[in-house]
Coordinates of C-alpha atoms in Angstrom, one line a residue:
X1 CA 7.7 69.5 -11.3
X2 CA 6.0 70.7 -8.0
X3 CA 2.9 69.7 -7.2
X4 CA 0.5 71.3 -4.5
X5 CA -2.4 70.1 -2.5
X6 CA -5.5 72.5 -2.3
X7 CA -9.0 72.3 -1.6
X8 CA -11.0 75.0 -2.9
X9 CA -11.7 78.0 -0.8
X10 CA -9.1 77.1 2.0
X11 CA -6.0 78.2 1.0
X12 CA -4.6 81.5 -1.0
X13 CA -3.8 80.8 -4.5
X14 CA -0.6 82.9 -4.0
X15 CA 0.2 79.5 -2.3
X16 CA 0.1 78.2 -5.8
X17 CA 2.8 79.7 -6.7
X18 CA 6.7 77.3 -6.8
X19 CA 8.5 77.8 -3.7
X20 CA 11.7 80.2 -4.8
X21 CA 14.8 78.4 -4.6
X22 CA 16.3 78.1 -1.4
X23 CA 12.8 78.9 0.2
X24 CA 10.9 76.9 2.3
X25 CA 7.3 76.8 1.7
X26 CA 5.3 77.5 4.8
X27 CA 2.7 74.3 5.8
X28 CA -0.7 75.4 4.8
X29 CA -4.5 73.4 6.0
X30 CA -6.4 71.6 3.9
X31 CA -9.7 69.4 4.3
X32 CA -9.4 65.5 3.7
X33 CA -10.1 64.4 -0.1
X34 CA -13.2 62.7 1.8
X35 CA -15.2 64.2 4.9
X36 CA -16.9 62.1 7.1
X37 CA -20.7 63.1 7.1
X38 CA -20.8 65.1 10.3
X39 CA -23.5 66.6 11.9
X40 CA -23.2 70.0 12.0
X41 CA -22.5 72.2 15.0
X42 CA -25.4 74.2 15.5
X43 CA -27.4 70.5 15.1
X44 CA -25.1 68.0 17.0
X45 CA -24.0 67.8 20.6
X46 CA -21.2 70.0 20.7
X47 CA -18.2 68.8 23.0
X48 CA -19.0 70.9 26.0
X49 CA -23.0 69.8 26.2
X50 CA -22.1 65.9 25.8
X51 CA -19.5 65.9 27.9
X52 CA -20.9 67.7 30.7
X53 CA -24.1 65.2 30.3
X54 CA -21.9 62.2 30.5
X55 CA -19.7 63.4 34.0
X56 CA -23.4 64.0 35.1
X57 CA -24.5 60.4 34.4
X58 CA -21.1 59.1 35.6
X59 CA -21.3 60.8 38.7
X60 CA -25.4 59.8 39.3
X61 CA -24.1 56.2 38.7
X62 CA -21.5 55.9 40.9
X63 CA -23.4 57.7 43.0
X64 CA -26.3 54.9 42.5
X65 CA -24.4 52.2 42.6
X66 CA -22.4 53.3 45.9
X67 CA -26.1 53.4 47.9
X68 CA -27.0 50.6 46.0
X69 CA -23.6 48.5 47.5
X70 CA -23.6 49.9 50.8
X71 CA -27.5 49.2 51.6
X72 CA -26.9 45.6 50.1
X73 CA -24.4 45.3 52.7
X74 CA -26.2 46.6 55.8
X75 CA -29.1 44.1 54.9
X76 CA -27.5 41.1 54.2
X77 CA -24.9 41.5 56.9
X78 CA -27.5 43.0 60.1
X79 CA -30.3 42.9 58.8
X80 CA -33.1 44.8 60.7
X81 CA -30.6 45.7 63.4
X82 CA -28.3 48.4 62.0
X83 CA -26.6 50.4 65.1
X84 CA -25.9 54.1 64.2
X85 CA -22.2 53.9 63.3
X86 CA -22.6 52.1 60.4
X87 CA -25.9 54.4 59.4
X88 CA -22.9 57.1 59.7
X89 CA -20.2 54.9 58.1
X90 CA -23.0 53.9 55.2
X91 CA -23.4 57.4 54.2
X92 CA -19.7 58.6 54.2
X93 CA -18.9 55.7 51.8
X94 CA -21.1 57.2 48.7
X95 CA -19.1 60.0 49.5
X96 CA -15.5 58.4 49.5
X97 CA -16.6 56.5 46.6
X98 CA -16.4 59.2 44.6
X99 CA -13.2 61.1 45.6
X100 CA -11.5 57.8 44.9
X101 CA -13.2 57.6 41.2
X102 CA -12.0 61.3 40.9
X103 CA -8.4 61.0 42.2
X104 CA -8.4 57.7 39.8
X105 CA -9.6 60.2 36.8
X106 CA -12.7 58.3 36.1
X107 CA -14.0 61.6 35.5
X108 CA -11.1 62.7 32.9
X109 CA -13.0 64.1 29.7
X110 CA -10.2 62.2 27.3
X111 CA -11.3 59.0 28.9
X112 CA -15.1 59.3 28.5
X113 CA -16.4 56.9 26.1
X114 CA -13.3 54.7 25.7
X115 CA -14.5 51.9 27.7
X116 CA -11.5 50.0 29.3
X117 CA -9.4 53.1 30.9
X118 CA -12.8 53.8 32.2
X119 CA -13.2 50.5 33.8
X120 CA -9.7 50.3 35.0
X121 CA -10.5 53.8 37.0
X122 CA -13.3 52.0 39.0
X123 CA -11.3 48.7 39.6
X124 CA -8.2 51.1 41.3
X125 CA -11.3 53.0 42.7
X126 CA -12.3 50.2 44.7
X127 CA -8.7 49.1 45.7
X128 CA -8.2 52.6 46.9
X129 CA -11.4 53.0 49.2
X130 CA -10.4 49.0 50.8
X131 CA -7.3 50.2 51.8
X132 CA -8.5 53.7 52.9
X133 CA -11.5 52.0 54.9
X134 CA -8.4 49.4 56.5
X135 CA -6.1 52.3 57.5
X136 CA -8.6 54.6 58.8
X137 CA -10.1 51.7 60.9
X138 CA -6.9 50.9 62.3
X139 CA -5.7 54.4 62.7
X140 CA -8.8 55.6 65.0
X141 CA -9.1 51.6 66.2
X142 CA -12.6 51.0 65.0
X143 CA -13.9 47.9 64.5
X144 CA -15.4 47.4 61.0
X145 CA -17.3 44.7 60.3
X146 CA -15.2 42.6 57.7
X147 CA -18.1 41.3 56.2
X148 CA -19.9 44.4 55.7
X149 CA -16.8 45.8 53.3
X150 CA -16.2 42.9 51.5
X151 CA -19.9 43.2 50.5
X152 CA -20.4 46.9 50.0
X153 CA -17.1 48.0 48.2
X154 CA -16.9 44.6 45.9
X155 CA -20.7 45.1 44.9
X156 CA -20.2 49.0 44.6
X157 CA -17.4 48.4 42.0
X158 CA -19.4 45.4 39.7
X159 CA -22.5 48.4 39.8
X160 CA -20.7 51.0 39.0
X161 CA -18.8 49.2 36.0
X162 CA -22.4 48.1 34.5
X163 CA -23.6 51.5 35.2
X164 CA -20.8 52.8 32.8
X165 CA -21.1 50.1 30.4
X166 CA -24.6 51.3 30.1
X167 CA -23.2 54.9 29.5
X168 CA -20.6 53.4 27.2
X169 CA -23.2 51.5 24.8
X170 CA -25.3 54.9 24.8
X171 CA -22.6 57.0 23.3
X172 CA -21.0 54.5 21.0
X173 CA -24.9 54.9 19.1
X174 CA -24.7 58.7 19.7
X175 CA -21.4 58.3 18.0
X176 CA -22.6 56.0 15.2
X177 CA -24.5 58.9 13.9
X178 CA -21.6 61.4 14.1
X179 CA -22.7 62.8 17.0
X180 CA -20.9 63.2 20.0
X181 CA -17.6 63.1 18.4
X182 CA -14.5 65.0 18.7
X183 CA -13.7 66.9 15.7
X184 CA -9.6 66.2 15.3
X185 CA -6.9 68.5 13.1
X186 CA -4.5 66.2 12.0
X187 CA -0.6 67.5 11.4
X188 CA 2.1 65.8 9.2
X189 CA 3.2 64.9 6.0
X190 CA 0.8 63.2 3.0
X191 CA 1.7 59.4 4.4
X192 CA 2.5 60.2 7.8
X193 CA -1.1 62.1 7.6
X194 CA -3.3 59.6 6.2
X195 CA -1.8 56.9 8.6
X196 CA -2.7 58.9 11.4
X197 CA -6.1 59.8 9.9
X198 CA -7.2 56.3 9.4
X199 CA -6.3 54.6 13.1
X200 CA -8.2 57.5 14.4
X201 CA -11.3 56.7 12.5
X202 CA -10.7 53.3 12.4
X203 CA -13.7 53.0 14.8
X204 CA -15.9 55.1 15.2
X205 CA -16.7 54.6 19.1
X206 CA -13.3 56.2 19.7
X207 CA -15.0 59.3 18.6
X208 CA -12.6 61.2 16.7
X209 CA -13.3 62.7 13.1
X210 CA -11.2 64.4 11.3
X211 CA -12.2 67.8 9.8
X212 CA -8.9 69.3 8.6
X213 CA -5.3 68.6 7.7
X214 CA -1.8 70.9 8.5
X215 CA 0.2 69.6 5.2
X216 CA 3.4 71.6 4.7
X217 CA 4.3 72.6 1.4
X218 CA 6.6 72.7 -1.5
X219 CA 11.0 72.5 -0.7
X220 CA 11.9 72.1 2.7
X221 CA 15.3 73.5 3.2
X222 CA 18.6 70.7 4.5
X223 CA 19.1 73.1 7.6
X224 CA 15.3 74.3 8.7
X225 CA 15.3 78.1 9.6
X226 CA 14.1 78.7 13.2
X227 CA 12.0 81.7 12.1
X228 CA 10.3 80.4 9.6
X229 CA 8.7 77.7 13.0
X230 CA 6.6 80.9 13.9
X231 CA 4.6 80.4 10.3
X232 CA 3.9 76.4 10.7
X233 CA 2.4 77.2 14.6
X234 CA 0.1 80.0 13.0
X235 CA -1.1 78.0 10.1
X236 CA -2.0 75.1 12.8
X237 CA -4.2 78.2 15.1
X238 CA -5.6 79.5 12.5
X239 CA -7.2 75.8 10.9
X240 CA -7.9 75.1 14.9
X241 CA -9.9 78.7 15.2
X242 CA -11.6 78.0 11.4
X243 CA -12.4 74.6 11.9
X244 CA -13.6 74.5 15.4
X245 CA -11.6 71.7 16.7
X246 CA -11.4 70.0 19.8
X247 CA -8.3 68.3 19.3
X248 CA -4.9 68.3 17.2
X249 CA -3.1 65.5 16.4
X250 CA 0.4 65.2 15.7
X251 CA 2.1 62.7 13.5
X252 CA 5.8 62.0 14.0
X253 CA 7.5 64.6 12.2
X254 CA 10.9 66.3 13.0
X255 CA 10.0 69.8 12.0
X256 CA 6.9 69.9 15.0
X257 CA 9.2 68.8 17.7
X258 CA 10.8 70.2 21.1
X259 CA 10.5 73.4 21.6
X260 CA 8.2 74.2 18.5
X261 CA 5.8 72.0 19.6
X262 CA 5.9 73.0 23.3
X263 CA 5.1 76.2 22.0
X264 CA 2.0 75.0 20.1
X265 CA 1.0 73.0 23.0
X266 CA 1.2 76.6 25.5
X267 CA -1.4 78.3 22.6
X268 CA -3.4 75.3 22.3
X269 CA -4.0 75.7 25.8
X270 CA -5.3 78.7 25.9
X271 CA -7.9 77.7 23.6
X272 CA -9.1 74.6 25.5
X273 CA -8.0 72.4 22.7
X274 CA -5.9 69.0 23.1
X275 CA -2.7 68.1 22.2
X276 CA -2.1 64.5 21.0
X277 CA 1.1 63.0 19.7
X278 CA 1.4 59.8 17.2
X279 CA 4.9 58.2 18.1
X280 CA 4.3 55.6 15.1
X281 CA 4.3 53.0 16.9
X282 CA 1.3 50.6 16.2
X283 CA 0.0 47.2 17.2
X284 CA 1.5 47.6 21.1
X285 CA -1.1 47.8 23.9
X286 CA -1.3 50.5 26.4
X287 CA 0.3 48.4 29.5
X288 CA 3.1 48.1 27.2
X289 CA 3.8 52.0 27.1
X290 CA 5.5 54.2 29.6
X291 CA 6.7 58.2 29.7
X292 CA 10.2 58.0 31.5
X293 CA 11.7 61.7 32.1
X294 CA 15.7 61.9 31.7
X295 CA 17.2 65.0 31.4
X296 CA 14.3 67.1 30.6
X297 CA 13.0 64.6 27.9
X298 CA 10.4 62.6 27.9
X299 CA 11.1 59.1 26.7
X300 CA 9.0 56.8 25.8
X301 CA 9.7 53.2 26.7
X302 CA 8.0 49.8 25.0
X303 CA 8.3 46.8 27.8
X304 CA 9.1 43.6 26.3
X305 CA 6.1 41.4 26.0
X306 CA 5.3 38.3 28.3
X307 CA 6.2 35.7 26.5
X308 CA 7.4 32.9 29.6
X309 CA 7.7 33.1 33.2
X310 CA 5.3 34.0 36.1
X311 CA 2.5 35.5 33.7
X312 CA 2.6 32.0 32.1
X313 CA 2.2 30.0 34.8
X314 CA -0.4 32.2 36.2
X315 CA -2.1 31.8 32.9
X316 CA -1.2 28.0 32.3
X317 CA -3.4 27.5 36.5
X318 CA -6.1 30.2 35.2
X319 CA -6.2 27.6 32.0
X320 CA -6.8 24.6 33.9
X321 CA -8.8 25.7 36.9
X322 CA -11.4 27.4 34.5
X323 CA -11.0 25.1 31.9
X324 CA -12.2 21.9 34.9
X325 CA -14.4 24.1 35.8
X326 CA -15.9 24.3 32.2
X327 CA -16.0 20.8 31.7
X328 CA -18.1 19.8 35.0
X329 CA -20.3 22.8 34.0
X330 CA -21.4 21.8 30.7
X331 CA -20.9 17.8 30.6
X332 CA -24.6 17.4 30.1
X333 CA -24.3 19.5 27.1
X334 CA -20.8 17.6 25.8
X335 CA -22.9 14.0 26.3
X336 CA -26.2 15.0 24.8
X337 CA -23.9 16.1 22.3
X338 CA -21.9 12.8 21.8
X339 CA -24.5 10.9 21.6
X340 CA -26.8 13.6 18.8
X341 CA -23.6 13.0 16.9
X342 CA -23.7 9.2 17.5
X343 CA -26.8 9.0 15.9
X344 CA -27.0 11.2 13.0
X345 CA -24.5 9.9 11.2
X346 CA -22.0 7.1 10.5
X347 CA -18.6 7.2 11.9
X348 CA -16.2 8.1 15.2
X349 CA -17.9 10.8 18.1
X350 CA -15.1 12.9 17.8
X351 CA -12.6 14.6 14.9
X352 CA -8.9 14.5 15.6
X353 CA -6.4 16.5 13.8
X354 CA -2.9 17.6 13.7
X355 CA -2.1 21.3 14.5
X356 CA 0.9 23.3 16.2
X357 CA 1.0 24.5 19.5
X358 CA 3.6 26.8 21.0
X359 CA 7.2 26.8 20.2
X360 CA 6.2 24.7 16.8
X361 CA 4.9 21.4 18.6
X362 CA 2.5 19.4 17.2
X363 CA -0.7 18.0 19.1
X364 CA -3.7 16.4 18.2
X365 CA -6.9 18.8 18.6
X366 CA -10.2 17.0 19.7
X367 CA -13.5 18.7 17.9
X368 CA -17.1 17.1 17.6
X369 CA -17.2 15.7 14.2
X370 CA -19.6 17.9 11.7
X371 CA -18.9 16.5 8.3
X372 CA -19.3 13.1 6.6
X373 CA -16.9 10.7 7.2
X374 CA -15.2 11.0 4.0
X375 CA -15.2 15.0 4.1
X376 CA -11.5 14.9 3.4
X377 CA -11.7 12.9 0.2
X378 CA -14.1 15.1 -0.9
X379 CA -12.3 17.9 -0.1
X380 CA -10.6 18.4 -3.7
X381 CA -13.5 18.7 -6.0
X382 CA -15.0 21.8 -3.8
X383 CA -11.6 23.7 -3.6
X384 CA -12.7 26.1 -6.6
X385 CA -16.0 26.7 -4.7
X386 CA -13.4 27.8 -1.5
X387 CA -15.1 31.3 0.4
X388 CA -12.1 31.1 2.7
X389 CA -9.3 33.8 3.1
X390 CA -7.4 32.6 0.1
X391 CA -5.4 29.9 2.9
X392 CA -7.8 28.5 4.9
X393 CA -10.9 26.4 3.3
X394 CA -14.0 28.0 3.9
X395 CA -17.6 27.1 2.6
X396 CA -20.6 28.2 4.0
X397 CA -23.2 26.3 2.1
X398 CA -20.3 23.0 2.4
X399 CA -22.1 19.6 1.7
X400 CA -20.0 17.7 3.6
X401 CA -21.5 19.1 6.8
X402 CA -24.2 16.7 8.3
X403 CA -27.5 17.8 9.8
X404 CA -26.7 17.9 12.7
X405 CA -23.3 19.9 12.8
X406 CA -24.6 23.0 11.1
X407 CA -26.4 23.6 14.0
X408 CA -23.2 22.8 15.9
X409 CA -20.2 25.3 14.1
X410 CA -23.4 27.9 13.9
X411 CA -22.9 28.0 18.0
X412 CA -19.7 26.8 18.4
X413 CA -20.6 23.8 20.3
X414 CA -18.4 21.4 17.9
X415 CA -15.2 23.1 19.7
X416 CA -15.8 22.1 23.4
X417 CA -14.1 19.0 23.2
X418 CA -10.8 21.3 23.1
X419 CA -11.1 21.8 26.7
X420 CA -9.8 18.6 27.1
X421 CA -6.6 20.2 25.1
X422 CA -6.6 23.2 27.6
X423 CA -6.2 20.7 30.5
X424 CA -3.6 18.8 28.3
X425 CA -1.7 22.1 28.5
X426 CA -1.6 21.8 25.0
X427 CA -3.9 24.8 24.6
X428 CA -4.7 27.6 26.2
X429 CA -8.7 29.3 26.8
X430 CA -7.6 32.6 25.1
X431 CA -5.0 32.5 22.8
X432 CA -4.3 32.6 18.8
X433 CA -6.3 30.2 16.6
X434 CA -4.3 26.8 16.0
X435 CA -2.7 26.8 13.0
X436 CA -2.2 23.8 10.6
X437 CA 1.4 22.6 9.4
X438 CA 0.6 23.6 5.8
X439 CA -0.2 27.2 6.9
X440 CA 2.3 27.3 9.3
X441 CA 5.0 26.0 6.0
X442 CA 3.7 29.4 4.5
X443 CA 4.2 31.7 7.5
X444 CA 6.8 34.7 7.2
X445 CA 9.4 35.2 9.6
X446 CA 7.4 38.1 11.4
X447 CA 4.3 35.2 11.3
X448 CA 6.2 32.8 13.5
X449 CA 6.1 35.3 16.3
X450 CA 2.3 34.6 17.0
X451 CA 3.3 30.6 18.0
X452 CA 5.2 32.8 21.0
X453 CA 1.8 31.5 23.2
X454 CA -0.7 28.3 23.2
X455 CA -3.2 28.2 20.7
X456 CA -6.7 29.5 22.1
X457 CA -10.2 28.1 22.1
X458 CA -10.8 31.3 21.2
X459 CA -9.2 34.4 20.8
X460 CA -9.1 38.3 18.9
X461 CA -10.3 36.5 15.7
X462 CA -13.0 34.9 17.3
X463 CA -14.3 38.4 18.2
X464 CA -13.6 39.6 15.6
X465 CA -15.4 38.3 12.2
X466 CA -14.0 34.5 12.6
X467 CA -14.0 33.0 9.1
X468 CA -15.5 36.3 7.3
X469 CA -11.4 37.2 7.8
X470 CA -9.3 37.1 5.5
X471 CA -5.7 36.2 6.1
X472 CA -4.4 39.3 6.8
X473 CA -6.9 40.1 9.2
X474 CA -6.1 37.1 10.9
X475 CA -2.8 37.4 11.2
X476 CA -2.6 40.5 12.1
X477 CA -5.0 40.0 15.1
X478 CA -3.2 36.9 16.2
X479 CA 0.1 38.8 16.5
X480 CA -1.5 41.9 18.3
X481 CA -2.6 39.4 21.1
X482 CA 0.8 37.2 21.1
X483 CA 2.3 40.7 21.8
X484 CA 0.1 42.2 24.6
X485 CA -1.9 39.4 26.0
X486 CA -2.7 39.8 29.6
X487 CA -5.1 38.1 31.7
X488 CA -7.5 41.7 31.8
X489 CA -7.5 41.0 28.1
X490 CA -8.3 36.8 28.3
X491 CA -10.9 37.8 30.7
X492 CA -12.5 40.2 28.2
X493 CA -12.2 38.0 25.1
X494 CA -14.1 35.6 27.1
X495 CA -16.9 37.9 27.8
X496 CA -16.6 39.0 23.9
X497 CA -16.6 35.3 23.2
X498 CA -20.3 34.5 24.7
X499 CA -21.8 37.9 22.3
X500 CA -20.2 36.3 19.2
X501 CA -21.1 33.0 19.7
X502 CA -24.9 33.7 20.7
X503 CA -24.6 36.2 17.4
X504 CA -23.2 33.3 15.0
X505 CA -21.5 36.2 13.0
X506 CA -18.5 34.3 10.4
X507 CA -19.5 30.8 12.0
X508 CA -19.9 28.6 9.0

């Protein structure tokens, strides 16, 4: 029996009819069973008008935060007496600023709106202007103050980064509303399709929605016919020209390949639209990912992820130099602590108890005790009331918690005792969540791979919903950072860290 996909209106009912033997049905465009709510054209930002609005406000704070750098640096390092040349140098570096954020594609329309390839343009930005400042002064034999370029690019960079952070959280609420989004034709087969479909509007600050999908057809033939290509490439122009799109997307799929889809990519072209291609691979960060061209092709190659070596010891020193840091920091906050716990209720300061590190070892973690002394007695009569993931035991109305240490998981203040862990080198500041033996006695064999780093304080499920996750969720997130942690990431998991814990979200 042969079954066809149609949505009314879209496709000719001659397509209804079976496929002839030995024929191979040509792919035909049909809309998604549900449509995202979008705005439409003639009422929404179309992609031209946002975008064009957003270089703008990129370039005016840049711009902004270049003068704002540079006049920092003339006051604080001469004050009222500025000589000319650095009046002259001070208003060719606004100017340089910007080529280097252009030749670093900061201005790249795919990039707009995506947040960290956008921040990584004005980090290589402001490498790129040091080093042309350091060989231009050496080339003419100038002397630049060394102070006043330490100040003005390093300032110039942190402005320009909240200046596009401010853009950034503008358009992800433009693009909570549908609007400023990128309407995307998706291409494949049924699973390959919906796959594709959901990881591009998995979130909706990416700004992709998909309007349409190429689906091919009835019997596809052992031995494809080359002429019959011609027919899938048409079907794909005529949903782009029909639905308006801005984008098509390609799922892995061996009948749109070499010199078919070079051919799609050429007409695409000419209609200002972009190509982009799923390889089906998922879960692996973008440092990971490399084009390599061999013989014409291009391959792609997936880097091994750190999991020992320098990167480890650079993070194990990161770890304890933050993590000593931390502690002289907020010791007041740890003793006024110790002592609230003291005195609310009866028994020890802190709660010890066994989880497992890296590589399977066990350590004792240190928390602030938050529950009665005899919690874990009391721990079998509530397990039908359990909220948890199904694993883990979760309450959020638990009766074992004192006064006192609500008000402690609500802020997260209970786990700072686990920087005395991190110093321990038993932990690490950003890492997976520790696990207990009994979960880790359930774990698959893909599970174990997330024990391939320390344990964090906090980490992707921290960010991330905490105990409002189920297991899944978890685990999922735990391996996704045990395969492309890097310390850009730690460093933005820890800035993540402070908004979840101020907004208490899953803390219970």
């Amino acid at each position: 029996m042969t079954e066809f996909v149609m949505s009314e209106g879209l496709a000719d009912p001659a397509d209804l009819r079976p496929a002839p033997s030995g024929e191979r049905r040509r792919p035909v465009w049909v809309v998604p069973d549900e449509v995202p709510a979008v705005v439409p054209r003639s009422a929404r930002f179309t992609e031209a008008r946002w975008v064009a609005k957003y270089r703008w406000a990129a370039l005016a704070g840049d711009l902004g935060a270049a003068l704002f750098g540079v006049s920092l640096a003339l006051v604080v390092r001469f004050g009222a007496q500025i000589n000319l040349w650095y009046v002259l140098l001070g208003a060719a570096l606004p100017i340089a600023w910007l080529a280097c954020v252009a030749l670093e594609r900061g201005y790249e329309t795919r990039y707009f709106g995506t947040g960290p390839e956008e921040f990584r343009s004005i980090i290589r930005a402001a490498v790129a202007l040091t080093a042309v400042v350091a060989v231009t002064s050496y080339a003419t034999k100038s002397q630049v103050a060394r102070g006043f370029v330490v100040l003005a690019v390093p300032m110039t960079c942190f402005a320009a980064m909240f200046a596009r952070w401010l853009l950034h959280r503008q358009i992800s609420k433009r693009r909570f509303l549908n609007r400023c989004m990128r309407r995307v034709l998706v291409v494949g087969r049924n699973d390959q399709v919906t796959t594709l479909r959901r990881h591009l509007e998995e979130r909706k600050t990416d700004g992709y929605v998909v309007v349409a999908n190429c689906l091919p057809r009835g019997d596809v033939l052992e031995e494809p016919e080359p002429e019959r290509l011609g027919r899938a490439e048409m079907d794909i122009l005529k949903a782009v020209d029909e639905w308006d799109v801005e984008v098509v997307a390609v799922a892995t799929d061996p009948e749109l390949a070499g010199h078919s889809l070079r051919k799609l990519s050429w007409a695409l072209e000419q209609r200002g639209v972009d190509l982009i291609v799923s390889p089906g691979i998922v879960e692996v960060a973008g440092p990971r990912i490399s084009i390599r061209p061999v013989a014409g092709l291009s391959l792609l190659h997936l880097e091994r992820p750190s999991v020992s070596g320098g990167p480890h010891v650079l993070k194990s020193i990161f770890d304890r130099v933050v993590g000593g840091l931390m502690v002289v920091a907020l010791s007041p906050l740890l003793l006024l602590t110790a002592i609230m716990v003291k005195l609310s209720s009866r028994g020890p300061v802190l709660f010890r108890q066994t989880r497992v590190g890296r590589g399977g070892e066990q350590f004792r973690m240190l928390k602030f005790r938050t529950m009665v002394v005899d919690a874990e007695e009391r721990k079998a009569e509530l397990h039908a009331l359990n909220e948890g993931n199904g694993i883990l035991f979760k309450l959020r109305d638990d009766p074992r918690v004192t006064r006192i240490g609500r008000y402690l998981r609500r802020f997260s203040i209970d786990e700072l005792p686990q920087l005395v862990n991190v110093l321990r080198g038993e932990m690490s500041l950003v890492g997976p969540r520790p696990p207990l033996p009994a979960e880790v006695a359930q774990y698959q064999i893909d599970d174990a791979r997330r024990m391939l780093v320390k344990p964090g304080l906090t980490g992707l499920w921290q960010v991330s919903g905490r105990s409002d996750l189920t297991w899944e969720e978890s685990m999922r997130l735990d391996l996704r950072y045990a395969d492309n942690w890097s310390i850009a990431l730690d460093l933005l998991i820890l800035w993540k860290t402070a908004r979840a814990v101020l907004g208490s979200d899953g803390a219970y």
